[in-house]
Tab-separated table of C-alpha atoms in Angstrom:
chain	number	residue	atom	x	y	z
A	15	MET	CA	58.150	83.918	55.151
A	16	PRO	CA	62.095	84.801	56.845
A	17	ASN	CA	63.715	83.648	60.266
A	18	THR	CA	62.492	84.577	63.959
A	19	ILE	CA	64.974	85.410	66.211
A	20	THR	CA	62.918	85.911	69.157
A	21	VAL	CA	63.382	88.319	72.191
A	22	ILE	CA	61.425	88.139	74.832
A	23	THR	CA	61.012	90.877	78.241
A	24	ALA	CA	59.692	90.146	81.357
A	25	VAL	CA	58.489	93.622	83.060
A	26	HIS	CA	57.237	94.705	86.494
A	27	ALA	CA	55.953	98.462	86.298
A	28	PRO	CA	59.462	99.705	88.157
A	29	ALA	CA	61.424	98.939	85.182
A	30	ALA	CA	59.171	99.932	82.383
A	31	GLY	CA	60.260	103.213	81.794
A	32	HIS	CA	63.042	101.835	80.798
A	33	LEU	CA	62.175	100.008	77.704
A	34	PRO	CA	62.408	102.454	75.400
A	35	ASP	CA	65.919	102.075	76.191
A	36	ALA	CA	65.808	98.907	75.038
A	37	TYR	CA	63.656	98.827	72.076
A	38	GLY	CA	66.341	100.935	70.616
A	39	SER	CA	69.667	99.166	71.465
A	40	LEU	CA	66.677	96.346	69.086
A	41	CYS	CA	66.465	98.889	66.536
A	42	GLU	CA	69.759	99.058	65.974
A	43	GLN	CA	70.408	95.391	65.119
A	44	GLU	CA	71.736	94.226	61.721
A	45	LEU	CA	70.603	90.794	61.288
A	46	PRO	CA	72.100	88.573	58.409
A	47	ASP	CA	69.196	88.652	55.309
A	48	GLY	CA	66.119	86.387	55.143
A	49	TRP	CA	66.330	87.060	59.598
A	50	GLU	CA	63.880	89.601	61.015
A	51	TRP	CA	63.251	89.896	65.270
A	52	GLN	CA	60.415	90.362	67.243
A	53	TRP	CA	59.808	91.412	70.763
A	54	VAL	CA	57.990	89.382	72.581
A	55	VAL	CA	57.320	91.405	76.545
A	56	GLN	CA	55.142	90.221	78.793
A	57	GLU	CA	54.604	92.115	82.391
A	58	ASP	CA	54.151	90.399	85.074
A	59	GLY	CA	51.498	92.099	86.951
A	60	GLU	CA	48.455	93.819	85.492
A	61	THR	CA	48.432	97.281	86.123
A	62	ASP	CA	47.751	100.234	84.110
A	63	ALA	CA	51.516	101.624	84.478
A	64	VAL	CA	53.930	99.507	82.105
A	65	ARG	CA	51.945	99.627	78.887
A	66	PRO	CA	52.048	103.377	77.497
A	67	HIS	CA	56.163	103.194	77.575
A	68	VAL	CA	55.813	99.804	75.154
A	69	PRO	CA	56.586	101.385	71.962
A	70	ALA	CA	54.585	101.452	68.869
A	71	ASP	CA	55.720	98.324	66.344
A	72	PRO	CA	54.065	95.418	64.805
A	73	ARG	CA	56.889	93.454	65.786
A	74	ILE	CA	56.255	93.897	69.836
A	75	SER	CA	53.843	91.814	71.237
A	76	PHE	CA	52.567	92.852	74.790
A	77	GLY	CA	50.444	90.708	77.528
A	78	GLN	CA	50.223	90.997	81.384
A	79	GLY	CA	49.154	88.255	83.520
A	80	ARG	CA	49.462	87.866	87.636
A	81	ALA	CA	52.789	88.322	89.003
A	82	GLY	CA	55.004	85.949	90.176
A	83	ARG	CA	58.136	87.827	89.517
A	84	ALA	CA	60.784	87.216	86.409
A	85	ALA	CA	60.316	82.988	85.685
A	86	MET	CA	56.794	82.980	84.638
A	87	ALA	CA	56.246	86.156	82.703
A	88	ARG	CA	59.130	84.734	80.627
A	89	THR	CA	57.684	81.596	80.749
A	90	MET	CA	54.390	82.709	79.813
A	91	GLY	CA	55.361	84.405	76.759
A	92	LEU	CA	56.955	82.065	75.481
A	93	SER	CA	53.655	81.527	74.116
A	94	ARG	CA	53.491	84.055	72.034
A	95	ALA	CA	57.312	83.597	70.562
A	96	GLU	CA	57.201	82.924	67.033
A	97	GLY	CA	60.834	82.626	66.737
A	98	SER	CA	63.860	79.128	66.480
A	99	TYR	CA	65.251	80.821	68.676
A	100	VAL	CA	64.806	82.682	71.645
A	101	LYS	CA	67.219	86.289	73.497
A	102	VAL	CA	66.655	87.466	77.041
A	103	LEU	CA	66.580	91.407	77.040
A	104	ASP	CA	66.063	92.368	80.375
A	105	ALA	CA	63.297	94.823	80.695
A	106	ASP	CA	66.198	97.280	81.867
A	107	ASP	CA	69.095	96.088	79.652
A	108	MET	CA	70.137	97.040	76.189
A	109	LEU	CA	71.774	94.778	73.705
A	110	THR	CA	74.920	95.923	72.222
A	111	PRO	CA	74.920	96.011	68.244
A	112	GLY	CA	75.557	92.970	66.014
A	113	ALA	CA	74.188	91.718	69.218
A	114	LEU	CA	71.776	89.163	68.273
A	115	ALA	CA	73.843	89.018	64.697
A	116	ARG	CA	76.840	86.872	66.491
A	117	ASP	CA	74.446	84.930	68.395
A	118	LEU	CA	72.431	83.696	65.465
A	119	ARG	CA	76.621	82.786	63.472
A	120	ALA	CA	77.382	80.939	67.165
A	121	LEU	CA	74.237	79.148	66.912
A	122	GLY	CA	73.332	78.560	63.008
A	123	GLY	CA	77.220	77.906	62.526
A	124	ASN	CA	77.158	74.984	64.610
A	125	PRO	CA	74.019	72.915	64.594
A	126	GLU	CA	75.099	70.782	68.079
A	127	LEU	CA	75.283	73.836	70.433
A	128	GLY	CA	72.161	74.776	72.281
A	129	TRP	CA	72.691	78.574	73.434
A	130	ALA	CA	75.067	81.187	73.282
A	131	THR	CA	76.256	83.762	75.994
A	132	SER	CA	78.642	87.118	75.438
A	133	ARG	CA	80.200	89.913	77.354
A	134	ALA	CA	78.410	92.128	79.245
A	135	LEU	CA	78.708	95.335	80.676
A	136	ASP	CA	77.740	96.625	84.237
A	137	LEU	CA	75.960	100.277	82.933
A	138	LEU	CA	76.687	102.558	86.480
A	139	PRO	CA	73.955	105.497	86.314
A	140	ASP	CA	76.653	107.616	85.301
A	141	GLY	CA	76.919	106.183	82.042
A	142	SER	CA	80.356	104.576	82.179
A	143	THR	CA	80.742	101.239	81.986
A	144	VAL	CA	82.765	98.167	83.876
A	145	GLY	CA	82.872	94.574	82.982
A	146	PHE	CA	84.391	91.372	85.149
A	147	GLU	CA	87.306	89.117	84.995
A	148	GLY	CA	87.254	85.644	84.540
A	149	ASP	CA	85.922	85.439	80.849
A	150	PRO	CA	86.438	82.980	79.183
A	151	PRO	CA	87.592	82.552	75.407
A	152	GLN	CA	85.883	83.160	73.261
A	153	GLY	CA	84.802	80.003	71.430
A	154	PRO	CA	82.762	76.236	72.257
A	155	ILE	CA	81.705	76.038	75.928
A	156	ALA	CA	82.291	72.349	77.321
A	157	ARG	CA	78.515	71.029	78.565
A	158	GLY	CA	79.116	70.847	81.949
A	159	ALA	CA	81.463	72.993	82.300
A	160	VAL	CA	79.335	76.064	83.630
A	161	LEU	CA	78.273	73.841	86.056
A	162	GLY	CA	81.883	72.960	87.142
A	163	HIS	CA	82.818	76.888	87.612
A	164	TRP	CA	79.861	77.786	88.973
A	165	LYS	CA	80.258	75.656	91.758
A	166	THR	CA	84.617	75.990	92.488
A	167	HIS	CA	83.687	79.797	92.313
A	168	GLY	CA	82.079	80.992	95.092
A	169	TYR	CA	78.728	81.164	92.344
A	170	ARG	CA	80.116	83.055	89.708
A	171	ALA	CA	78.948	81.616	86.509
A	172	PRO	CA	81.654	81.835	84.445
A	173	VAL	CA	79.582	83.338	81.297
A	174	HIS	CA	75.945	85.537	82.231
A	175	PRO	CA	72.947	84.490	82.215
A	176	ALA	CA	71.074	87.518	81.091
A	177	THR	CA	72.784	87.418	77.982
A	178	LEU	CA	71.155	83.678	76.373
A	179	CYS	CA	70.448	83.075	73.510
A	180	VAL	CA	68.620	79.510	73.277
A	181	ARG	CA	67.047	77.128	70.651
A	182	ARG	CA	63.271	76.913	71.381
A	183	ASP	CA	62.953	73.822	71.062
A	184	LEU	CA	65.296	72.880	73.845
A	185	LEU	CA	64.751	75.436	75.863
A	186	LEU	CA	60.817	74.515	75.862
A	187	ALA	CA	62.177	71.103	76.913
A	188	LEU	CA	63.600	72.255	80.151
A	189	GLY	CA	60.772	73.670	80.913
A	190	GLY	CA	61.031	77.453	80.760
A	191	TRP	CA	62.976	79.609	83.504
A	192	MET	CA	62.532	77.905	87.144
A	193	ALA	CA	60.607	79.030	89.108
A	194	LEU	CA	62.400	80.834	91.630
A	195	PRO	CA	61.620	84.071	93.058
A	196	ALA	CA	65.477	85.171	91.545
A	197	SER	CA	68.248	83.136	90.033
A	198	GLU	CA	65.503	81.352	87.387
A	199	ASP	CA	68.318	82.546	85.001
A	200	THR	CA	71.968	80.554	85.900
A	201	GLY	CA	69.225	77.965	87.280
A	202	LEU	CA	67.924	77.756	83.877
A	203	LEU	CA	71.297	78.151	82.281
A	204	MET	CA	72.893	75.258	84.492
A	205	ALA	CA	69.885	73.408	82.628
A	206	LEU	CA	71.394	74.313	79.133
A	207	SER	CA	75.121	73.567	80.057
A	208	ALA	CA	74.384	70.481	81.752
A	209	VAL	CA	72.604	68.856	77.964
A	210	SER	CA	74.765	70.481	75.032
A	211	ARG	CA	77.675	72.189	75.295
A	212	GLY	CA	76.847	75.765	74.145
A	213	TRP	CA	79.259	78.966	72.847
A	214	PHE	CA	80.942	82.130	74.424
A	215	THR	CA	81.152	85.989	71.657
A	216	ALA	CA	84.067	87.655	73.525
A	217	GLU	CA	82.405	90.812	71.569
A	218	THR	CA	80.119	92.391	74.421
A	219	GLY	CA	76.619	91.845	73.018
A	220	LEU	CA	74.878	93.335	76.761
A	221	LEU	CA	74.779	95.956	79.004
A	222	TYR	CA	74.040	94.858	82.212
A	223	ARG	CA	71.941	98.352	83.803
A	224	LYS	CA	72.669	99.057	87.566
A	225	TRP	CA	70.180	100.951	89.374
A	226	PRO	CA	68.334	101.519	92.449
A	227	GLY	CA	64.806	99.843	91.433
A	228	GLN	CA	66.615	96.445	90.323
A	229	VAL	CA	65.641	93.498	91.929
A	230	THR	CA	69.003	92.372	92.243
A	231	SER	CA	69.798	95.241	93.908
A	232	HIS	CA	66.405	94.471	96.765
A	233	ALA	CA	68.140	92.975	100.069
A	234	ALA	CA	65.785	90.247	99.577
A	235	HIS	CA	67.922	89.189	97.106
A	236	ALA	CA	70.660	89.028	99.582
A	237	ASP	CA	69.208	86.740	102.096
A	238	ALA	CA	71.550	84.326	103.580
A	239	THR	CA	68.434	81.499	103.797
A	240	GLU	CA	67.074	81.644	100.190
A	241	ARG	CA	70.119	82.090	98.320
A	242	GLU	CA	71.136	78.805	99.375
A	243	ALA	CA	67.757	77.306	99.079
A	244	ARG	CA	68.298	78.270	95.572
A	245	PHE	CA	71.464	77.941	94.372
A	246	ALA	CA	70.547	74.022	96.546
A	247	VAL	CA	67.494	73.699	93.915
A	248	VAL	CA	69.725	74.912	90.536
A	249	GLU	CA	72.910	72.461	91.301
A	250	ALA	CA	70.363	69.460	91.806
A	251	ARG	CA	68.981	70.011	89.157
A	252	ALA	CA	71.387	69.888	86.359
A	253	ARG	CA	73.308	66.895	88.369
A	254	VAL	CA	69.859	65.097	87.550
A	255	LEU	CA	69.887	66.175	84.505
A	256	ALA	CA	73.401	65.727	83.644
A	257	ALA	CA	73.196	61.996	84.689
A	258	MET	CA	70.505	61.257	83.234
A	259	ASP	CA	71.048	58.672	79.696
A	260	GLY	CA	70.200	59.853	76.584
A	261	TRP	CA	69.396	63.874	78.275
A	262	ARG	CA	71.357	65.422	75.525
A	263	TYR	CA	70.518	67.778	73.503
A	264	GLU	CA	71.043	67.285	69.703
A	265	ALA	CA	69.863	69.693	66.047
A	266	GLY	CA	66.372	68.450	64.581
């Protein structure tokens, strides 16, 4: 049996039209010998608007459920994840060629690491891309370093949580994604950083689509009161995990 990396995508109806582009980026991936990908697509809701955009491919597992935002959809999708690694891919984003193979090399070659990230570029509506300043150097990221940077740099993480690839057992141990209306992936990243070392790949691994319908463009996402509450619980959880004696990731 081949080894599997599971790619999890939460999708709601407005973003469903981007699924074929995400699928195309998956089909361009060349994995190491003996590996295959599985794509778990989980609709945040139960409509008739998403399924028509899901390609007919036996490697795809499509599910639906009660609407509850991306965190719940991804975590429910974990019930069908078959891989020893779980890669995040938002419905409106695209992987770059080689992204999955680079994640597998990083984690497979460093069993003490729990997670991997990579450089991301914003994909603008005109097709151009824009990078982010301040990427760390390629290589291991010390336990706790992401939380420290996030707290001292205006709540901006040094790596992009939308590029996460995580060992499945560690992801399950942390309960999946945080039950938040937004920043659920940041919450997971901070928890991962609190209990294990990670990895950053300097080569671009994700095209992060910017478009009017994306959730992060909505006014509610920037509401100051909600944002403060989200970040407070993200930080508190990470600090509690970091302080717990013996709560450190060790590959089994």
